[in-house]
Amino acid sequence: MIRIMVHIAILTCFYLIGASIQRQFGLAIPGSIIGMLLLFLVLITKILPVRYIEEGSSFILRHMPLLFLPVTVGILQFLDVFAGRGFLLILITLISTMMVMVISGLVGQNLVKKKEIMKK
């Protein structure tokens, strides 16, 4: 349990660093995205081994639906903004979901191919 807490703390540090960079430079990109890009860079360059965040990130992914409940409830406060746009919202949701599925599948296939090539 302590290891998971340390892993989550490391992930949180990347978020806070990204948010700090965003505030410092007044960037239009959200701090969470900047933090995620920084995390990606340190993982790719192997400065931070995956094992340092693996269990914490798995824990967060397992509990993701619970983490999104407050966001969903928050949207209910703005129903008047979404009124009359139901079809458009459904269409956008379907298209974006399909895009995520296709891109995730392609990335996964490429990673598997690269892994197979590296084994040979």
mmCIF file of N, CA and C in Angstrom:
data_model
loop_
_atom_site.group_PDB
_atom_site.id
_atom_site.type_symbol
_atom_site.label_atom_id
_atom_site.label_comp_id
_atom_site.label_asym_id
_atom_site.label_seq_id
_atom_site.Cartn_x
_atom_site.Cartn_y
_atom_site.Cartn_z
ATOM 1 N N MET A 1 0.821 -1.193 0.000
ATOM 2 C CA MET A 1 0.000 0.000 0.000
ATOM 3 C C MET A 1 0.870 1.264 0.000
ATOM 4 N N ILE A 2 1.959 1.230 0.739
ATOM 5 C CA ILE A 2 2.858 2.389 0.787
ATOM 6 C C ILE A 2 3.484 2.617 -0.587
ATOM 7 N N ARG A 3 3.825 1.533 -1.268
ATOM 8 C CA ARG A 3 4.412 1.649 -2.611
ATOM 9 C C ARG A 3 3.428 2.331 -3.567
ATOM 10 N N ILE A 4 2.159 1.964 -3.486
ATOM 11 C CA ILE A 4 1.141 2.584 -4.332
ATOM 12 C C ILE A 4 1.034 4.076 -4.008
ATOM 13 N N MET A 5 1.089 4.422 -2.736
ATOM 14 C CA MET A 5 1.011 5.828 -2.351
ATOM 15 C C MET A 5 2.215 6.612 -2.871
ATOM 16 N N VAL A 6 3.389 6.009 -2.841
ATOM 17 C CA VAL A 6 4.589 6.673 -3.371
ATOM 18 C C VAL A 6 4.454 6.860 -4.879
ATOM 19 N N HIS A 7 3.958 5.841 -5.575
ATOM 20 C CA HIS A 7 3.773 5.934 -7.025
ATOM 21 C C HIS A 7 2.788 7.052 -7.375
ATOM 22 N N ILE A 8 1.700 7.129 -6.633
ATOM 23 C CA ILE A 8 0.714 8.183 -6.872
ATOM 24 C C ILE A 8 1.306 9.549 -6.546
ATOM 25 N N ALA A 9 2.144 9.611 -5.523
ATOM 26 C CA ALA A 9 2.809 10.879 -5.178
ATOM 27 C C ALA A 9 3.725 11.334 -6.317
ATOM 28 N N ILE A 10 4.421 10.398 -6.943
ATOM 29 C CA ILE A 10 5.286 10.735 -8.079
ATOM 30 C C ILE A 10 4.445 11.276 -9.232
ATOM 31 N N LEU A 11 3.334 10.613 -9.522
ATOM 32 C CA LEU A 11 2.439 11.083 -10.582
ATOM 33 C C LEU A 11 1.878 12.470 -10.257
ATOM 34 N N THR A 12 1.536 12.682 -8.997
ATOM 35 C CA THR A 12 1.018 13.982 -8.566
ATOM 36 C C THR A 12 2.068 15.072 -8.720
ATOM 37 N N CYS A 13 3.323 14.730 -8.447
ATOM 38 C CA CYS A 13 4.413 15.701 -8.618
ATOM 39 C C CYS A 13 4.500 16.158 -10.076
ATOM 40 N N PHE A 14 4.351 15.245 -11.004
ATOM 41 C CA PHE A 14 4.387 15.627 -12.417
ATOM 42 C C PHE A 14 3.215 16.543 -12.760
ATOM 43 N N TYR A 15 2.056 16.256 -12.195
ATOM 44 C CA TYR A 15 0.909 17.138 -12.408
ATOM 45 C C TYR A 15 1.196 18.531 -11.853
ATOM 46 N N LEU A 16 1.719 18.595 -10.628
ATOM 47 C CA LEU A 16 1.990 19.893 -10.003
ATOM 48 C C LEU A 16 3.069 20.672 -10.753
ATOM 49 N N ILE A 17 4.084 19.979 -11.241
ATOM 50 C CA ILE A 17 5.124 20.640 -12.035
ATOM 51 C C ILE A 17 4.512 21.205 -13.322
ATOM 52 N N GLY A 18 3.681 20.415 -13.986
ATOM 53 C CA GLY A 18 3.021 20.878 -15.205
ATOM 54 C C GLY A 18 2.119 22.072 -14.946
ATOM 55 N N ALA A 19 1.358 22.023 -13.846
ATOM 56 C CA ALA A 19 0.477 23.140 -13.504
ATOM 57 C C ALA A 19 1.297 24.387 -13.184
ATOM 58 N N SER A 20 2.410 24.202 -12.531
ATOM 59 C CA SER A 20 3.296 25.325 -12.208
ATOM 60 C C SER A 20 3.874 25.961 -13.468
ATOM 61 N N ILE A 21 4.316 25.135 -14.402
ATOM 62 C CA ILE A 21 4.843 25.643 -15.681
ATOM 63 C C ILE A 21 3.755 26.402 -16.427
ATOM 64 N N GLN A 22 2.547 25.859 -16.436
ATOM 65 C CA GLN A 22 1.442 26.510 -17.134
ATOM 66 C C GLN A 22 1.147 27.878 -16.531
ATOM 67 N N ARG A 23 1.111 27.969 -15.208
ATOM 68 C CA ARG A 23 0.848 29.246 -14.545
ATOM 69 C C ARG A 23 1.993 30.235 -14.760
ATOM 70 N N GLN A 24 3.218 29.729 -14.645
ATOM 71 C CA GLN A 24 4.398 30.588 -14.752
ATOM 72 C C GLN A 24 4.487 31.274 -16.117
ATOM 73 N N PHE A 25 4.209 30.528 -17.174
ATOM 74 C CA PHE A 25 4.352 31.063 -18.522
ATOM 75 C C PHE A 25 3.024 31.486 -19.149
ATOM 76 N N GLY A 26 1.922 31.295 -18.422
ATOM 77 C CA GLY A 26 0.613 31.683 -18.936
ATOM 78 C C GLY A 26 0.234 30.957 -20.210
ATOM 79 N N LEU A 27 0.544 29.667 -20.268
ATOM 80 C CA LEU A 27 0.285 28.883 -21.470
ATOM 81 C C LEU A 27 -1.195 28.518 -21.576
ATOM 82 N N ALA A 28 -1.660 28.321 -22.807
ATOM 83 C CA ALA A 28 -3.051 27.918 -23.041
ATOM 84 C C ALA A 28 -3.240 26.423 -22.816
ATOM 85 N N ILE A 29 -2.154 25.668 -22.803
ATOM 86 C CA ILE A 29 -2.223 24.219 -22.592
ATOM 87 C C ILE A 29 -2.423 23.957 -21.097
ATOM 88 N N PRO A 30 -3.357 23.079 -20.727
ATOM 89 C CA PRO A 30 -3.572 22.785 -19.305
ATOM 90 C C PRO A 30 -2.317 22.195 -18.649
ATOM 91 N N GLY A 31 -2.131 22.507 -17.387
ATOM 92 C CA GLY A 31 -0.981 22.016 -16.645
ATOM 93 C C GLY A 31 -0.928 20.504 -16.564
ATOM 94 N N SER A 32 -2.095 19.877 -16.522
ATOM 95 C CA SER A 32 -2.114 18.409 -16.460
ATOM 96 C C SER A 32 -1.523 17.798 -17.724
ATOM 97 N N ILE A 33 -1.779 18.416 -18.871
ATOM 98 C CA ILE A 33 -1.229 17.925 -20.137
ATOM 99 C C ILE A 33 0.282 18.138 -20.164
ATOM 100 N N ILE A 34 0.731 19.277 -19.693
ATOM 101 C CA ILE A 34 2.175 19.547 -19.629
ATOM 102 C C ILE A 34 2.852 18.527 -18.720
ATOM 103 N N GLY A 35 2.238 18.256 -17.569
ATOM 104 C CA GLY A 35 2.779 17.256 -16.657
ATOM 105 C C GLY A 35 2.823 15.872 -17.278
ATOM 106 N N MET A 36 1.780 15.533 -18.037
ATOM 107 C CA MET A 36 1.746 14.236 -18.705
ATOM 108 C C MET A 36 2.840 14.141 -19.763
ATOM 109 N N LEU A 37 3.075 15.237 -20.484
ATOM 110 C CA LEU A 37 4.154 15.246 -21.481
ATOM 111 C C LEU A 37 5.525 15.117 -20.809
ATOM 112 N N LEU A 38 5.698 15.780 -19.670
ATOM 113 C CA LEU A 38 6.952 15.645 -18.926
ATOM 114 C C LEU A 38 7.154 14.202 -18.454
ATOM 115 N N LEU A 39 6.081 13.599 -17.947
ATOM 116 C CA LEU A 39 6.152 12.199 -17.526
ATOM 117 C C LEU A 39 6.503 11.309 -18.698
ATOM 118 N N PHE A 40 5.878 11.553 -19.835
ATOM 119 C CA PHE A 40 6.171 10.786 -21.048
ATOM 120 C C PHE A 40 7.648 10.906 -21.415
ATOM 121 N N LEU A 41 8.181 12.121 -21.362
ATOM 122 C CA LEU A 41 9.593 12.339 -21.708
ATOM 123 C C LEU A 41 10.540 11.602 -20.769
ATOM 124 N N VAL A 42 10.271 11.654 -19.468
ATOM 125 C CA VAL A 42 11.182 10.968 -18.538
ATOM 126 C C VAL A 42 11.039 9.452 -18.633
ATOM 127 N N LEU A 43 9.870 8.971 -19.038
ATOM 128 C CA LEU A 43 9.719 7.527 -19.230
ATOM 129 C C LEU A 43 10.415 7.070 -20.508
ATOM 130 N N ILE A 44 10.275 7.846 -21.575
ATOM 131 C CA ILE A 44 10.913 7.499 -22.851
ATOM 132 C C ILE A 44 12.433 7.527 -22.724
ATOM 133 N N THR A 45 12.956 8.533 -22.033
ATOM 134 C CA THR A 45 14.413 8.655 -21.875
ATOM 135 C C THR A 45 14.951 7.732 -20.782
ATOM 136 N N LYS A 46 14.040 7.025 -20.121
ATOM 137 C CA LYS A 46 14.382 6.072 -19.051
ATOM 138 C C LYS A 46 15.057 6.734 -17.860
ATOM 139 N N ILE A 47 14.810 8.034 -17.689
ATOM 140 C CA ILE A 47 15.258 8.720 -16.478
ATOM 141 C C ILE A 47 14.476 8.169 -15.291
ATOM 142 N N LEU A 48 13.186 7.920 -15.512
ATOM 143 C CA LEU A 48 12.310 7.336 -14.504
ATOM 144 C C LEU A 48 11.836 5.982 -15.016
ATOM 145 N N PRO A 49 12.262 4.899 -14.371
ATOM 146 C CA PRO A 49 11.792 3.576 -14.810
ATOM 147 C C PRO A 49 10.284 3.417 -14.569
ATOM 148 N N VAL A 50 9.634 2.680 -15.421
ATOM 149 C CA VAL A 50 8.189 2.462 -15.332
ATOM 150 C C VAL A 50 7.823 1.833 -13.989
ATOM 151 N N ARG A 51 8.685 1.032 -13.445
ATOM 152 C CA ARG A 51 8.358 0.345 -12.188
ATOM 153 C C ARG A 51 8.127 1.327 -11.032
ATOM 154 N N TYR A 52 8.582 2.579 -11.180
ATOM 155 C CA TYR A 52 8.393 3.584 -10.133
ATOM 156 C C TYR A 52 6.981 4.160 -10.103
ATOM 157 N N ILE A 53 6.204 3.917 -11.160
ATOM 158 C CA ILE A 53 4.828 4.434 -11.184
ATOM 159 C C ILE A 53 3.809 3.368 -11.573
ATOM 160 N N GLU A 54 4.279 2.160 -11.823
ATOM 161 C CA GLU A 54 3.422 1.114 -12.383
ATOM 162 C C GLU A 54 2.235 0.760 -11.486
ATOM 163 N N GLU A 55 2.499 0.457 -10.233
ATOM 164 C CA GLU A 55 1.404 0.036 -9.349
ATOM 165 C C GLU A 55 0.437 1.178 -9.049
ATOM 166 N N GLY A 56 0.967 2.379 -8.879
ATOM 167 C CA GLY A 56 0.105 3.531 -8.610
ATOM 168 C C GLY A 56 -0.789 3.859 -9.782
ATOM 169 N N SER A 57 -0.232 3.802 -10.985
ATOM 170 C CA SER A 57 -1.046 4.105 -12.164
ATOM 171 C C SER A 57 -2.086 3.014 -12.395
ATOM 172 N N SER A 58 -1.735 1.764 -12.130
ATOM 173 C CA SER A 58 -2.722 0.673 -12.252
ATOM 174 C C SER A 58 -3.857 0.862 -11.256
ATOM 175 N N PHE A 59 -3.518 1.279 -10.048
ATOM 176 C CA PHE A 59 -4.526 1.534 -9.018
ATOM 177 C C PHE A 59 -5.476 2.638 -9.467
ATOM 178 N N ILE A 60 -4.914 3.724 -9.995
ATOM 179 C CA ILE A 60 -5.745 4.843 -10.450
ATOM 180 C C ILE A 60 -6.641 4.410 -11.607
ATOM 181 N N LEU A 61 -6.100 3.636 -12.549
ATOM 182 C CA LEU A 61 -6.903 3.182 -13.684
ATOM 183 C C LEU A 61 -8.036 2.257 -13.248
ATOM 184 N N ARG A 62 -7.771 1.413 -12.240
ATOM 185 C CA ARG A 62 -8.827 0.517 -11.737
ATOM 186 C C ARG A 62 -9.977 1.305 -11.121
ATOM 187 N N HIS A 63 -9.674 2.458 -10.549
ATOM 188 C CA HIS A 63 -10.692 3.249 -9.852
ATOM 189 C C HIS A 63 -11.130 4.478 -10.650
ATOM 190 N N MET A 64 -10.829 4.505 -11.934
ATOM 191 C CA MET A 64 -11.142 5.673 -12.762
ATOM 192 C C MET A 64 -12.631 6.016 -12.800
ATOM 193 N N PRO A 65 -13.538 5.040 -12.931
ATOM 194 C CA PRO A 65 -14.965 5.414 -12.949
ATOM 195 C C PRO A 65 -15.378 6.174 -11.689
ATOM 196 N N LEU A 66 -14.858 5.787 -10.562
ATOM 197 C CA LEU A 66 -15.169 6.476 -9.311
ATOM 198 C C LEU A 66 -14.614 7.900 -9.326
ATOM 199 N N LEU A 67 -13.448 8.080 -9.951
ATOM 200 C CA LEU A 67 -12.829 9.402 -10.000
ATOM 201 C C LEU A 67 -13.587 10.346 -10.935
ATOM 202 N N PHE A 68 -14.331 9.816 -11.903
ATOM 203 C CA PHE A 68 -15.057 10.660 -12.842
ATOM 204 C C PHE A 68 -16.453 11.025 -12.354
ATOM 205 N N LEU A 69 -16.933 10.417 -11.288
ATOM 206 C CA LEU A 69 -18.269 10.749 -10.793
ATOM 207 C C LEU A 69 -18.424 12.227 -10.436
ATOM 208 N N PRO A 70 -17.480 12.850 -9.731
ATOM 209 C CA PRO A 70 -17.652 14.279 -9.423
ATOM 210 C C PRO A 70 -17.740 15.147 -10.676
ATOM 211 N N VAL A 71 -17.004 14.798 -11.722
ATOM 212 C CA VAL A 71 -17.051 15.561 -12.968
ATOM 213 C C VAL A 71 -18.447 15.447 -13.581
ATOM 214 N N THR A 72 -18.968 14.247 -13.596
ATOM 215 C CA THR A 72 -20.296 14.018 -14.174
ATOM 216 C C THR A 72 -21.361 14.779 -13.397
ATOM 217 N N VAL A 73 -21.278 14.747 -12.082
ATOM 218 C CA VAL A 73 -22.238 15.472 -11.258
ATOM 219 C C VAL A 73 -22.094 16.977 -11.481
ATOM 220 N N GLY A 74 -20.864 17.452 -11.657
ATOM 221 C CA GLY A 74 -20.623 18.867 -11.911
ATOM 222 C C GLY A 74 -21.253 19.340 -13.207
ATOM 223 N N ILE A 75 -21.279 18.471 -14.206
ATOM 224 C CA ILE A 75 -21.889 18.824 -15.498
ATOM 225 C C ILE A 75 -23.392 19.070 -15.328
ATOM 226 N N LEU A 76 -23.994 18.379 -14.382
ATOM 227 C CA LEU A 76 -25.437 18.548 -14.173
ATOM 228 C C LEU A 76 -25.797 19.978 -13.792
ATOM 229 N N GLN A 77 -24.853 20.729 -13.255
ATOM 230 C CA GLN A 77 -25.123 22.123 -12.893
ATOM 231 C C GLN A 77 -25.270 23.003 -14.131
ATOM 232 N N PHE A 78 -24.779 22.532 -15.274
ATOM 233 C CA PHE A 78 -24.792 23.333 -16.490
ATOM 234 C C PHE A 78 -25.709 22.726 -17.554
ATOM 235 N N LEU A 79 -26.788 22.104 -17.147
ATOM 236 C CA LEU A 79 -27.698 21.487 -18.105
ATOM 237 C C LEU A 79 -28.282 22.509 -19.082
ATOM 238 N N ASP A 80 -28.469 23.743 -18.637
ATOM 239 C CA ASP A 80 -29.020 24.757 -19.532
ATOM 240 C C ASP A 80 -28.082 25.050 -20.698
ATOM 241 N N VAL A 81 -26.775 24.896 -20.494
ATOM 242 C CA VAL A 81 -25.805 25.097 -21.573
ATOM 243 C C VAL A 81 -25.954 24.011 -22.636
ATOM 244 N N PHE A 82 -26.262 22.800 -22.187
ATOM 245 C CA PHE A 82 -26.354 21.665 -23.099
ATOM 246 C C PHE A 82 -27.758 21.469 -23.662
ATOM 247 N N ALA A 83 -28.733 22.194 -23.174
ATOM 248 C CA ALA A 83 -30.121 22.027 -23.608
ATOM 249 C C ALA A 83 -30.251 22.281 -25.109
ATOM 250 N N GLY A 84 -30.958 21.371 -25.783
ATOM 251 C CA GLY A 84 -31.184 21.518 -27.213
ATOM 252 C C GLY A 84 -30.014 21.077 -28.079
ATOM 253 N N ARG A 85 -28.961 20.587 -27.469
ATOM 254 C CA ARG A 85 -27.784 20.160 -28.230
ATOM 255 C C ARG A 85 -27.486 18.672 -28.001
ATOM 256 N N GLY A 86 -28.489 17.942 -27.582
ATOM 257 C CA GLY A 86 -28.300 16.540 -27.244
ATOM 258 C C GLY A 86 -27.754 15.703 -28.388
ATOM 259 N N PHE A 87 -28.343 15.849 -29.575
ATOM 260 C CA PHE A 87 -27.898 15.060 -30.725
ATOM 261 C C PHE A 87 -26.447 15.377 -31.064
ATOM 262 N N LEU A 88 -26.104 16.654 -31.055
ATOM 263 C CA LEU A 88 -24.734 17.068 -31.364
ATOM 264 C C LEU A 88 -23.746 16.507 -30.335
ATOM 265 N N LEU A 89 -24.126 16.543 -29.070
ATOM 266 C CA LEU A 89 -23.247 16.003 -28.028
ATOM 267 C C LEU A 89 -23.059 14.496 -28.175
ATOM 268 N N ILE A 90 -24.133 13.805 -28.508
ATOM 269 C CA ILE A 90 -24.038 12.353 -28.714
ATOM 270 C C ILE A 90 -23.137 12.056 -29.907
ATOM 271 N N LEU A 91 -23.297 12.805 -30.975
ATOM 272 C CA LEU A 91 -22.471 12.628 -32.165
ATOM 273 C C LEU A 91 -20.988 12.885 -31.849
ATOM 274 N N ILE A 92 -20.709 13.963 -31.153
ATOM 275 C CA ILE A 92 -19.326 14.273 -30.778
ATOM 276 C C ILE A 92 -18.750 13.178 -29.891
ATOM 277 N N THR A 93 -19.535 12.696 -28.948
ATOM 278 C CA THR A 93 -19.081 11.632 -28.055
ATOM 279 C C THR A 93 -18.763 10.364 -28.827
ATOM 280 N N LEU A 94 -19.638 9.981 -29.740
ATOM 281 C CA LEU A 94 -19.412 8.767 -30.536
ATOM 282 C C LEU A 94 -18.167 8.896 -31.411
ATOM 283 N N ILE A 95 -18.020 10.030 -32.084
ATOM 284 C CA ILE A 95 -16.872 10.221 -32.967
ATOM 285 C C ILE A 95 -15.568 10.227 -32.163
ATOM 286 N N SER A 96 -15.554 10.953 -31.050
ATOM 287 C CA SER A 96 -14.322 11.010 -30.256
ATOM 288 C C SER A 96 -13.994 9.652 -29.652
ATOM 289 N N THR A 97 -15.006 8.890 -29.250
ATOM 290 C CA THR A 97 -14.770 7.542 -28.715
ATOM 291 C C THR A 97 -14.183 6.635 -29.784
ATOM 292 N N MET A 98 -14.732 6.712 -30.995
ATOM 293 C CA MET A 98 -14.192 5.894 -32.090
ATOM 294 C C MET A 98 -12.750 6.290 -32.407
ATOM 295 N N MET A 99 -12.474 7.589 -32.380
ATOM 296 C CA MET A 99 -11.108 8.042 -32.651
ATOM 297 C C MET A 99 -10.136 7.501 -31.605
ATOM 298 N N VAL A 100 -10.530 7.547 -30.348
ATOM 299 C CA VAL A 100 -9.673 7.030 -29.275
ATOM 300 C C VAL A 100 -9.451 5.537 -29.452
ATOM 301 N N MET A 101 -10.502 4.798 -29.792
ATOM 302 C CA MET A 101 -10.378 3.353 -29.975
ATOM 303 C C MET A 101 -9.444 3.023 -31.135
ATOM 304 N N VAL A 102 -9.602 3.713 -32.257
ATOM 305 C CA VAL A 102 -8.771 3.439 -33.440
ATOM 306 C C VAL A 102 -7.317 3.796 -33.159
ATOM 307 N N ILE A 103 -7.087 4.966 -32.619
ATOM 308 C CA ILE A 103 -5.708 5.397 -32.346
ATOM 309 C C ILE A 103 -5.058 4.498 -31.300
ATOM 310 N N SER A 104 -5.792 4.135 -30.261
ATOM 311 C CA SER A 104 -5.239 3.235 -29.243
ATOM 312 C C SER A 104 -4.897 1.876 -29.848
ATOM 313 N N GLY A 105 -5.769 1.376 -30.707
ATOM 314 C CA GLY A 105 -5.503 0.099 -31.372
ATOM 315 C C GLY A 105 -4.268 0.160 -32.250
ATOM 316 N N LEU A 106 -4.141 1.234 -33.027
ATOM 317 C CA LEU A 106 -2.971 1.376 -33.902
ATOM 318 C C LEU A 106 -1.682 1.502 -33.100
ATOM 319 N N VAL A 107 -1.722 2.286 -32.042
ATOM 320 C CA VAL A 107 -0.530 2.428 -31.191
ATOM 321 C C VAL A 107 -0.180 1.087 -30.559
ATOM 322 N N GLY A 108 -1.192 0.373 -30.062
ATOM 323 C CA GLY A 108 -0.945 -0.943 -29.469
ATOM 324 C C GLY A 108 -0.337 -1.919 -30.459
ATOM 325 N N GLN A 109 -0.852 -1.946 -31.676
ATOM 326 C CA GLN A 109 -0.310 -2.831 -32.708
ATOM 327 C C GLN A 109 1.134 -2.467 -33.037
ATOM 328 N N ASN A 110 1.414 -1.180 -33.144
ATOM 329 C CA ASN A 110 2.791 -0.761 -33.432
ATOM 330 C C ASN A 110 3.740 -1.141 -32.310
ATOM 331 N N LEU A 111 3.294 -1.006 -31.071
ATOM 332 C CA LEU A 111 4.145 -1.385 -29.941
ATOM 333 C C LEU A 111 4.418 -2.883 -29.930
ATOM 334 N N VAL A 112 3.396 -3.674 -30.245
ATOM 335 C CA VAL A 112 3.586 -5.127 -30.294
ATOM 336 C C VAL A 112 4.559 -5.494 -31.409
ATOM 337 N N LYS A 113 4.416 -4.855 -32.569
ATOM 338 C CA LYS A 113 5.339 -5.125 -33.681
ATOM 339 C C LYS A 113 6.770 -4.753 -33.316
ATOM 340 N N LYS A 114 6.942 -3.601 -32.683
ATOM 341 C CA LYS A 114 8.293 -3.183 -32.277
ATOM 342 C C LYS A 114 8.890 -4.141 -31.253
ATOM 343 N N LYS A 115 8.039 -4.612 -30.335
ATOM 344 C CA LYS A 115 8.501 -5.548 -29.313
ATOM 345 C C LYS A 115 8.946 -6.876 -29.958
ATOM 346 N N GLU A 116 8.165 -7.332 -30.972
ATOM 347 C CA GLU A 116 8.518 -8.569 -31.672
ATOM 348 C C GLU A 116 9.820 -8.411 -32.435
ATOM 349 N N ILE A 117 10.000 -7.247 -33.042
ATOM 350 C CA ILE A 117 11.251 -6.981 -33.793
ATOM 351 C C ILE A 117 12.436 -6.946 -32.844
ATOM 352 N N MET A 118 12.238 -6.360 -31.665
ATOM 353 C CA MET A 118 13.333 -6.261 -30.696
ATOM 354 C C MET A 118 13.728 -7.626 -30.147
ATOM 355 N N LYS A 119 12.752 -8.562 -30.067
ATOM 356 C CA LYS A 119 13.048 -9.897 -29.565
ATOM 357 C C LYS A 119 13.892 -10.701 -30.552
ATOM 358 N N LYS A 120 13.764 -10.372 -31.853
ATOM 359 C CA LYS A 120 14.486 -11.121 -32.877
ATOM 360 C C LYS A 120 15.884 -10.687 -32.960
#
